[in-house]
mmCIF file of C-alpha atoms in Angstrom:
data_model
loop_
_atom_site.group_PDB
_atom_site.id
_atom_site.type_symbol
_atom_site.label_atom_id
_atom_site.label_comp_id
_atom_site.label_asym_id
_atom_site.label_seq_id
_atom_site.Cartn_x
_atom_site.Cartn_y
_atom_site.Cartn_z
ATOM 1 C CA VAL A 1 0.202 0.341 -0.012
ATOM 2 C CA GLY A 2 3.399 2.608 1.276
ATOM 3 C CA GLY A 3 4.621 1.408 -2.343
ATOM 4 C CA VAL A 4 0.432 2.419 -4.669
ATOM 5 C CA GLU A 5 1.157 5.892 -2.340
ATOM 6 C CA MET A 6 4.243 6.801 -3.344
ATOM 7 C CA SER A 7 3.674 6.593 -7.014
ATOM 8 C CA ARG A 8 0.757 9.174 -6.195
ATOM 9 C CA VAL A 9 3.018 11.310 -4.681
ATOM 10 C CA PHE A 10 5.525 11.052 -8.149
ATOM 11 C CA ALA A 11 2.631 11.365 -10.039
ATOM 12 C CA MET A 12 1.114 15.011 -8.431
ATOM 13 C CA LEU A 13 4.949 15.945 -8.274
ATOM 14 C CA ARG A 14 5.278 15.181 -11.455
ATOM 15 C CA ILE A 15 2.213 17.152 -12.818
ATOM 16 C CA LEU A 16 3.209 20.211 -9.996
ATOM 17 C CA LYS A 17 6.289 20.086 -12.317
ATOM 18 C CA LEU A 18 4.552 20.258 -16.159
ATOM 19 C CA LEU A 19 2.675 23.252 -14.739
ATOM 20 C CA ARG A 20 4.958 25.379 -13.584
ATOM 21 C CA LEU A 21 6.379 24.959 -17.376
ATOM 22 C CA LEU A 22 3.472 25.374 -18.409
ATOM 23 C CA LYS A 23 3.172 28.606 -16.544
ATOM 24 C CA LEU A 24 6.204 29.741 -17.723
ATOM 25 C CA MET A 25 5.892 29.078 -20.923
ATOM 26 C CA ARG A 26 3.587 31.553 -20.603
ATOM 27 C CA MET A 27 5.928 34.455 -18.880
ATOM 28 C CA PHE A 28 7.628 33.934 -22.050
ATOM 29 C CA GLN A 29 5.177 34.469 -24.700
ATOM 30 C CA SER A 30 7.554 36.658 -27.022
ATOM 31 C CA LEU A 31 10.095 33.979 -27.767
ATOM 32 C CA TRP A 32 6.810 31.475 -28.107
ATOM 33 C CA ASN A 33 6.044 33.126 -30.339
ATOM 34 C CA LEU A 34 9.957 34.013 -32.347
ATOM 35 C CA ILE A 35 10.362 30.374 -31.812
ATOM 36 C CA SER A 36 7.343 28.779 -33.439
ATOM 37 C CA GLY A 37 7.209 31.528 -36.131
ATOM 38 C CA PHE A 38 10.364 29.864 -37.205
ATOM 39 C CA ILE A 39 9.853 26.940 -36.798
ATOM 40 C CA ALA A 40 6.750 27.465 -39.006
ATOM 41 C CA ALA A 41 8.707 29.325 -41.839
ATOM 42 C CA THR A 42 11.595 26.286 -42.666
ATOM 43 C CA LYS A 43 9.850 25.395 -45.525
ATOM 44 C CA GLN A 44 10.032 29.370 -47.208
ATOM 45 C CA LEU A 45 13.282 29.453 -45.164
ATOM 46 C CA PHE A 46 15.268 26.741 -46.670
ATOM 47 C CA TRP A 47 14.364 27.954 -50.023
ATOM 48 C CA VAL A 48 15.341 30.921 -49.618
ATOM 49 C CA LEU A 49 19.254 29.721 -48.270
ATOM 50 C CA VAL A 50 19.100 27.028 -51.824
ATOM 51 C CA LEU A 51 18.439 30.477 -53.161
ATOM 52 C CA LEU A 52 21.515 32.330 -51.811
ATOM 53 C CA PHE A 53 23.812 28.758 -51.804
ATOM 54 C CA THR A 54 22.939 29.651 -56.204
ATOM 55 C CA VAL A 55 24.219 32.955 -55.841
ATOM 56 C CA ILE A 56 26.875 32.370 -54.369
ATOM 57 C CA TYR A 57 27.635 29.116 -56.041
ATOM 58 C CA ALA A 58 27.199 31.371 -59.716
ATOM 59 C CA GLY A 59 28.851 34.075 -58.812
ATOM 60 C CA SER A 60 31.868 31.433 -57.758
ATOM 61 C CA VAL A 61 32.189 29.749 -60.530
ATOM 62 C CA PHE A 62 32.608 33.134 -61.649
ATOM 63 C CA THR A 63 34.897 34.424 -59.439
ATOM 64 C CA THR A 64 37.132 31.260 -59.239
ATOM 65 C CA VAL A 65 37.468 31.761 -63.913
ATOM 66 C CA THR A 66 37.908 35.672 -63.861
ATOM 67 C CA ILE A 67 39.778 36.304 -60.621
ATOM 68 C CA GLY A 68 41.397 32.895 -60.016
ATOM 69 C CA TYR A 69 42.565 31.155 -62.995
ATOM 70 C CA GLN A 70 44.392 34.702 -63.228
ATOM 71 C CA CYS A 71 46.029 34.428 -60.133
ATOM 72 C CA THR A 72 49.835 34.139 -61.268
ATOM 73 C CA VAL A 73 49.073 36.345 -64.561
ATOM 74 C CA GLU A 74 47.076 39.340 -63.779
ATOM 75 C CA TYR A 75 46.756 39.063 -60.118
ATOM 76 C CA ALA A 76 51.282 38.223 -59.392
ATOM 77 C CA ASP A 77 51.172 40.649 -56.762
ATOM 78 C CA TRP A 78 48.828 39.878 -54.364
ATOM 79 C CA GLU A 79 49.826 36.837 -52.769
ATOM 80 C CA ALA A 80 46.403 36.001 -51.417
ATOM 81 C CA CYS A 81 45.046 35.384 -55.089
ATOM 82 C CA GLU A 82 44.799 31.280 -54.400
ATOM 83 C CA ALA A 83 44.166 31.466 -50.499
ATOM 84 C CA HIS A 84 40.407 33.625 -52.493
ATOM 85 C CA PHE A 85 39.045 32.129 -54.881
ATOM 86 C CA GLY A 86 42.013 28.874 -55.570
ATOM 87 C CA SER A 87 38.758 26.755 -56.181
ATOM 88 C CA ILE A 88 35.577 27.096 -56.267
ATOM 89 C CA LEU A 89 35.527 26.268 -52.820
ATOM 90 C CA GLN A 90 37.585 29.114 -51.538
ATOM 91 C CA SER A 91 35.633 31.941 -54.128
ATOM 92 C CA MET A 92 32.681 30.095 -52.009
ATOM 93 C CA TYR A 93 33.916 31.388 -48.596
ATOM 94 C CA SER A 94 35.311 34.793 -49.918
ATOM 95 C CA LEU A 95 31.648 35.246 -51.481
ATOM 96 C CA PHE A 96 30.439 34.635 -48.525
ATOM 97 C CA GLN A 97 32.646 36.744 -46.753
ATOM 98 C CA VAL A 98 31.760 39.717 -48.855
ATOM 99 C CA MET A 99 28.129 38.758 -48.028
ATOM 100 C CA THR A 100 28.046 39.036 -43.956
ATOM 101 C CA PHE A 101 31.064 42.121 -45.090
ATOM 102 C CA GLU A 102 33.623 40.706 -42.437
ATOM 103 C CA SER A 103 36.557 41.880 -43.780
ATOM 104 C CA TRP A 104 35.421 42.300 -47.122
ATOM 105 C CA SER A 105 36.769 45.963 -48.609
ATOM 106 C CA THR A 106 40.023 45.496 -47.299
ATOM 107 C CA VAL A 107 41.026 41.761 -47.982
ATOM 108 C CA VAL A 108 38.787 40.279 -50.587
ATOM 109 C CA VAL A 109 37.476 43.441 -52.687
ATOM 110 C CA ARG A 110 39.938 45.956 -52.890
ATOM 111 C CA PRO A 111 43.283 43.891 -53.652
ATOM 112 C CA VAL A 112 40.792 42.509 -56.468
ATOM 113 C CA ILE A 113 39.441 46.193 -58.542
ATOM 114 C CA GLN A 114 43.509 47.166 -58.052
ATOM 115 C CA GLU A 115 44.058 44.856 -61.089
ATOM 116 C CA SER A 116 40.604 44.695 -62.367
ATOM 117 C CA ALA A 117 38.306 48.095 -61.795
ATOM 118 C CA TYR A 118 35.447 47.369 -63.190
ATOM 119 C CA LEU A 119 34.753 43.617 -61.120
ATOM 120 C CA ILE A 120 33.860 46.417 -57.968
ATOM 121 C CA LEU A 121 30.607 46.156 -60.118
ATOM 122 C CA PHE A 122 29.853 41.815 -60.089
ATOM 123 C CA PHE A 123 30.541 43.014 -55.666
ATOM 124 C CA LEU A 124 28.071 45.372 -55.799
ATOM 125 C CA SER A 125 25.551 44.353 -57.208
ATOM 126 C CA PHE A 126 26.400 40.703 -55.015
ATOM 127 C CA MET A 127 26.845 42.681 -52.456
ATOM 128 C CA ALA A 128 23.090 43.797 -52.786
ATOM 129 C CA VAL A 129 21.805 40.880 -53.586
ATOM 130 C CA THR A 130 22.718 38.839 -50.609
ATOM 131 C CA SER A 131 23.421 40.837 -48.384
ATOM 132 C CA PHE A 132 20.425 43.693 -48.778
ATOM 133 C CA GLY A 133 18.169 41.088 -51.079
ATOM 134 C CA LEU A 134 18.041 37.459 -49.841
ATOM 135 C CA MET A 135 19.160 37.768 -45.881
ATOM 136 C CA ASN A 136 16.558 40.699 -45.870
ATOM 137 C CA ILE A 137 14.138 38.012 -47.571
ATOM 138 C CA ILE A 138 15.226 35.911 -44.254
ATOM 139 C CA VAL A 139 14.668 38.672 -41.980
ATOM 140 C CA GLY A 140 10.913 39.033 -42.918
ATOM 141 C CA ILE A 141 10.097 35.541 -42.975
ATOM 142 C CA VAL A 142 11.198 35.422 -39.989
ATOM 143 C CA VAL A 143 9.559 37.995 -38.363
ATOM 144 C CA GLU A 144 5.400 38.054 -40.630
ATOM 145 C CA ASN A 145 5.747 33.793 -39.128
ATOM 146 C CA SER A 146 6.471 35.315 -35.688
ATOM 147 C CA LEU A 147 2.958 38.209 -36.232
ATOM 148 C CA GLN A 148 1.370 34.954 -37.011
ATOM 149 C CA ALA A 149 1.809 32.505 -35.417
ATOM 150 C CA ALA A 150 1.413 35.755 -32.372
ATOM 151 C CA ASP A 151 -1.910 36.641 -34.005
ATOM 152 C CA ALA A 152 -3.452 33.347 -33.942
ATOM 153 C CA GLN A 153 -2.308 32.968 -30.211
ATOM 154 C CA ARG A 154 -4.537 36.731 -28.987
ATOM 155 C CA ARG A 155 -7.903 34.624 -31.718
ATOM 156 C CA MET A 156 -7.454 30.739 -29.579
ATOM 157 C CA GLU A 157 -7.100 33.131 -26.052
ATOM 158 C CA GLN A 158 -10.414 35.406 -27.053
ATOM 159 C CA GLN A 159 -12.094 32.198 -28.048
#
């Protein structure tokens, strides 16, 4: 009989823990709305990331051909040319660096445009499409889905 009572006590403690967790979730409703909005946006985010990868890949093919293949000729004075644009993967990483604005000007773009000034048009276009375009679409998708989740939560509470 004592074991049955102890199991009931443990069951009640588990229920109290669950209720406390639910109370805590209500306190962090904004966080929950953001998380549920992000989860609801995963399909859209996946396709935007596929598009972002495609743009970076296409740009890396272009930069590998126009810059990387010319490292020993046109960019001979730039020691890091091969490290930045010697292969598709290295070019992808360098373009990711440009997209995130991480040392993009001094490390990647400036040495290139010293020899080929016309490539500034490529880099500015690439930044406009990736950093200002696609990255803002990602933010917009998460915000829109978070607002929809908050609105759905509000409607459910009103009923």
